[in-house]
Amino acid sequence: MTPRRAALIPVYVALIFFAVITLIPFIWMITSALKTPEDYFTSFFLPRGEGWGGIAWERLTADNFRRLFREFPIGRAMVNSCMLASVTSTLATFICAMGGYGLAKFSFRGRTWLTSLVLGALIIPGPLLIAPSYQLLWQLGLLNSYAGLILPAIAPAFGVFLFRQAMLNAVPPELLEAARIDGAGEFRIFFTIVIPLVRPMIGAFLLITFLGAWNNFIGPQIALQSPEAFPLSVAINNLRGLHGTEYGLIMSGTLVSIAPVMCLFLLLQRDFISGLTSGAVKG
């Protein structure tokens, strides 16, 4: 073994240790979703018994998942979450990319002031905006509608500033000038030249926005009033309110809510990591 590989052994040991610690809550959640209410409080992971490995495999059950879809409107809540998260993340990514492109590559009066305004919006805590947002939605007649959730989230200051920095680093001005000399319009330049150059950032921001919309818990409770319109995050919370002692049912609902997000992350993980690290690599 070379000295370099030997020096990496403590690093690998530490990474494995922290990986195990990270996985423990997920393993506990999966085993809790498969246990009966009686076994939930008598065993930490799997119920003990006379089966292989000292585990009562015959007592593991999928009843919590069956009850979740038969007795509660989880399927409808999942459709609501998919629609809200998909529309919000797509619109936010498109609008933030256009806003960042405008701030980074166009010279106009007030650009410095507008950039400072975007930076200033970053430091405003989100909870401070709850009351003004509710009053604005009420005045616009957008309460109890999906538009009241989607419209306030399609142009976050964080996204505009993130794309501004990506445009400054990844889009050379000489390339834009060459396209304009060749007669390309601004929309054609944006969609055929700029978007492909910042594709990693688009994948990363799309995933970040999708996760934010999918896990949004406070917003739907403020803007929505009809239980049929609730997304998955609120529907799972209502499970806790109706069945406070059935933690297995809640764990199964949590697993169902995590599954689509994990699939999306696996699809976009390459763009997500590339988008987050591209700025650090380019300095």
mmCIF file of C-alpha atoms in Angstrom, residues 67-219:
data_model
loop_
_atom_site.group_PDB
_atom_site.id
_atom_site.type_symbol
_atom_site.label_atom_id
_atom_site.label_comp_id
_atom_site.label_asym_id
_atom_site.label_seq_id
_atom_site.Cartn_x
_atom_site.Cartn_y
_atom_site.Cartn_z
ATOM 1 C CA ARG A 67 -54.322 2.053 4.937
ATOM 2 C CA LEU A 68 -52.546 5.200 3.806
ATOM 3 C CA PHE A 69 -54.011 5.004 0.294
ATOM 4 C CA ARG A 70 -57.367 3.391 1.147
ATOM 5 C CA GLU A 71 -58.477 5.420 4.162
ATOM 6 C CA PHE A 72 -56.800 8.782 3.573
ATOM 7 C CA PRO A 73 -56.561 11.128 0.541
ATOM 8 C CA ILE A 74 -52.813 10.672 0.182
ATOM 9 C CA GLY A 75 -53.019 9.938 -3.536
ATOM 10 C CA ARG A 76 -54.760 13.243 -4.217
ATOM 11 C CA ALA A 77 -52.302 15.079 -1.952
ATOM 12 C CA MET A 78 -49.402 13.556 -3.894
ATOM 13 C CA VAL A 79 -50.891 14.740 -7.192
ATOM 14 C CA ASN A 80 -51.313 18.213 -5.685
ATOM 15 C CA SER A 81 -47.685 18.247 -4.504
ATOM 16 C CA CYS A 82 -46.382 17.055 -7.893
ATOM 17 C CA MET A 83 -48.338 19.760 -9.703
ATOM 18 C CA LEU A 84 -47.358 22.548 -7.297
ATOM 19 C CA ALA A 85 -43.674 21.603 -7.146
ATOM 20 C CA SER A 86 -43.334 21.036 -10.909
ATOM 21 C CA VAL A 87 -45.029 24.277 -11.968
ATOM 22 C CA THR A 88 -43.300 26.367 -9.296
ATOM 23 C CA SER A 89 -39.806 24.998 -9.975
ATOM 24 C CA THR A 90 -40.148 25.267 -13.768
ATOM 25 C CA LEU A 91 -41.448 28.857 -13.713
ATOM 26 C CA ALA A 92 -38.963 29.939 -11.031
ATOM 27 C CA THR A 93 -36.010 28.480 -12.930
ATOM 28 C CA PHE A 94 -37.051 30.100 -16.208
ATOM 29 C CA ILE A 95 -37.780 33.539 -14.714
ATOM 30 C CA CYS A 96 -34.692 33.591 -12.488
ATOM 31 C CA ALA A 97 -32.506 32.588 -15.447
ATOM 32 C CA MET A 98 -33.918 35.447 -17.525
ATOM 33 C CA GLY A 99 -33.574 37.901 -14.639
ATOM 34 C CA GLY A 100 -30.008 36.862 -13.897
ATOM 35 C CA TYR A 101 -29.133 37.087 -17.586
ATOM 36 C CA GLY A 102 -30.535 40.606 -17.787
ATOM 37 C CA LEU A 103 -28.636 41.798 -14.715
ATOM 38 C CA ALA A 104 -25.379 40.186 -15.831
ATOM 39 C CA LYS A 105 -25.222 40.926 -19.547
ATOM 40 C CA PHE A 106 -27.290 44.054 -20.256
ATOM 41 C CA SER A 107 -26.309 47.629 -19.427
ATOM 42 C CA PHE A 108 -29.256 49.841 -18.532
ATOM 43 C CA ARG A 109 -30.033 52.698 -16.197
ATOM 44 C CA GLY A 110 -30.683 51.473 -12.682
ATOM 45 C CA ARG A 111 -28.916 48.109 -13.065
ATOM 46 C CA THR A 112 -26.694 48.737 -10.037
ATOM 47 C CA TRP A 113 -29.680 49.844 -7.967
ATOM 48 C CA LEU A 114 -31.690 46.803 -9.069
ATOM 49 C CA THR A 115 -28.819 44.450 -8.216
ATOM 50 C CA SER A 116 -28.537 46.051 -4.769
ATOM 51 C CA LEU A 117 -32.286 45.585 -4.319
ATOM 52 C CA VAL A 118 -31.951 41.868 -5.120
ATOM 53 C CA LEU A 119 -29.071 41.538 -2.649
ATOM 54 C CA GLY A 120 -31.056 43.409 -0.013
ATOM 55 C CA ALA A 121 -34.012 41.057 -0.462
ATOM 56 C CA LEU A 122 -31.743 38.129 0.397
ATOM 57 C CA ILE A 123 -31.315 39.266 4.000
ATOM 58 C CA ILE A 124 -35.047 39.611 4.762
ATOM 59 C CA PRO A 125 -36.153 36.653 6.945
ATOM 60 C CA GLY A 126 -38.968 34.653 5.373
ATOM 61 C CA PRO A 127 -41.238 34.630 8.486
ATOM 62 C CA LEU A 128 -41.403 38.451 8.363
ATOM 63 C CA LEU A 129 -43.156 38.217 4.991
ATOM 64 C CA ILE A 130 -45.955 35.884 6.122
ATOM 65 C CA ALA A 131 -48.372 38.588 7.317
ATOM 66 C CA PRO A 132 -47.814 40.998 4.349
ATOM 67 C CA SER A 133 -48.047 38.090 1.907
ATOM 68 C CA TYR A 134 -51.366 36.959 3.387
ATOM 69 C CA GLN A 135 -52.789 40.488 3.170
ATOM 70 C CA LEU A 136 -51.594 40.835 -0.441
ATOM 71 C CA LEU A 137 -53.099 37.473 -1.430
ATOM 72 C CA TRP A 138 -56.383 38.437 0.220
ATOM 73 C CA GLN A 139 -56.504 41.792 -1.601
ATOM 74 C CA LEU A 140 -55.752 40.089 -4.929
ATOM 75 C CA GLY A 141 -58.364 37.391 -4.326
ATOM 76 C CA LEU A 142 -55.796 34.586 -4.555
ATOM 77 C CA LEU A 143 -56.528 32.884 -1.233
ATOM 78 C CA ASN A 144 -57.528 29.211 -1.469
ATOM 79 C CA SER A 145 -56.044 28.930 -4.953
ATOM 80 C CA TYR A 146 -52.849 27.389 -6.284
ATOM 81 C CA ALA A 147 -51.964 30.723 -7.887
ATOM 82 C CA GLY A 148 -51.577 32.152 -4.389
ATOM 83 C CA LEU A 149 -48.816 29.613 -3.745
ATOM 84 C CA ILE A 150 -47.128 29.630 -7.142
ATOM 85 C CA LEU A 151 -46.962 33.340 -8.023
ATOM 86 C CA PRO A 152 -45.041 34.529 -4.899
ATOM 87 C CA ALA A 153 -42.433 31.795 -5.466
ATOM 88 C CA ILE A 154 -41.567 32.208 -9.156
ATOM 89 C CA ALA A 155 -38.980 34.986 -8.784
ATOM 90 C CA PRO A 156 -36.953 34.474 -5.590
ATOM 91 C CA ALA A 157 -34.103 36.945 -5.047
ATOM 92 C CA PHE A 158 -31.760 34.047 -4.275
ATOM 93 C CA GLY A 159 -32.388 32.519 -7.690
ATOM 94 C CA VAL A 160 -31.954 35.774 -9.599
ATOM 95 C CA PHE A 161 -28.641 36.478 -7.870
ATOM 96 C CA LEU A 162 -27.481 32.863 -8.326
ATOM 97 C CA PHE A 163 -28.115 32.975 -12.068
ATOM 98 C CA ARG A 164 -26.523 36.427 -12.327
ATOM 99 C CA GLN A 165 -23.293 35.006 -10.933
ATOM 100 C CA ALA A 166 -23.554 31.946 -13.204
ATOM 101 C CA MET A 167 -24.045 34.157 -16.270
ATOM 102 C CA LEU A 168 -21.022 36.287 -15.358
ATOM 103 C CA ASN A 169 -18.806 33.199 -15.042
ATOM 104 C CA ALA A 170 -20.114 30.921 -17.802
ATOM 105 C CA VAL A 171 -21.296 33.196 -20.629
ATOM 106 C CA PRO A 172 -18.511 35.098 -22.442
ATOM 107 C CA PRO A 173 -19.651 38.506 -23.811
ATOM 108 C CA GLU A 174 -17.675 37.920 -27.018
ATOM 109 C CA LEU A 175 -19.930 34.968 -27.842
ATOM 110 C CA LEU A 176 -23.049 37.099 -27.384
ATOM 111 C CA GLU A 177 -21.633 39.863 -29.581
ATOM 112 C CA ALA A 178 -20.753 37.347 -32.301
ATOM 113 C CA ALA A 179 -24.314 35.990 -32.248
ATOM 114 C CA ARG A 180 -25.775 39.513 -32.501
ATOM 115 C CA ILE A 181 -23.470 40.326 -35.442
ATOM 116 C CA ASP A 182 -24.731 37.163 -37.159
ATOM 117 C CA GLY A 183 -28.284 38.480 -36.802
ATOM 118 C CA ALA A 184 -29.575 36.343 -33.935
ATOM 119 C CA GLY A 185 -32.347 37.854 -31.829
ATOM 120 C CA GLU A 186 -32.134 38.167 -28.060
ATOM 121 C CA PHE A 187 -34.602 35.329 -27.367
ATOM 122 C CA ARG A 188 -32.764 33.034 -29.791
ATOM 123 C CA ILE A 189 -29.445 33.909 -28.106
ATOM 124 C CA PHE A 190 -30.931 33.196 -24.694
ATOM 125 C CA PHE A 191 -32.453 29.821 -25.577
ATOM 126 C CA THR A 192 -29.776 28.468 -27.961
ATOM 127 C CA ILE A 193 -26.554 29.868 -26.461
ATOM 128 C CA VAL A 194 -27.055 31.023 -22.872
ATOM 129 C CA ILE A 195 -29.274 28.189 -21.551
ATOM 130 C CA PRO A 196 -26.914 25.362 -22.681
ATOM 131 C CA LEU A 197 -23.934 27.163 -21.101
ATOM 132 C CA VAL A 198 -25.622 27.376 -17.674
ATOM 133 C CA ARG A 199 -27.304 23.950 -17.823
ATOM 134 C CA PRO A 200 -25.615 22.681 -14.611
ATOM 135 C CA MET A 201 -26.937 25.691 -12.683
ATOM 136 C CA ILE A 202 -30.397 25.153 -14.174
ATOM 137 C CA GLY A 203 -30.414 21.531 -12.982
ATOM 138 C CA ALA A 204 -29.200 22.510 -9.519
ATOM 139 C CA PHE A 205 -31.672 25.367 -9.087
ATOM 140 C CA LEU A 206 -34.534 23.311 -10.508
ATOM 141 C CA LEU A 207 -33.892 20.641 -7.902
ATOM 142 C CA ILE A 208 -33.486 23.173 -5.060
ATOM 143 C CA THR A 209 -36.744 24.914 -5.996
ATOM 144 C CA PHE A 210 -38.595 21.626 -6.421
ATOM 145 C CA LEU A 211 -37.471 20.507 -2.959
ATOM 146 C CA GLY A 212 -38.519 23.827 -1.456
ATOM 147 C CA ALA A 213 -41.972 23.674 -3.024
ATOM 148 C CA TRP A 214 -42.402 19.979 -2.205
ATOM 149 C CA ASN A 215 -41.520 20.496 1.475
ATOM 150 C CA ASN A 216 -43.396 23.779 1.825
ATOM 151 C CA PHE A 217 -45.491 23.382 4.951
ATOM 152 C CA ILE A 218 -46.341 26.893 6.150
ATOM 153 C CA GLY A 219 -47.368 28.378 2.783
#
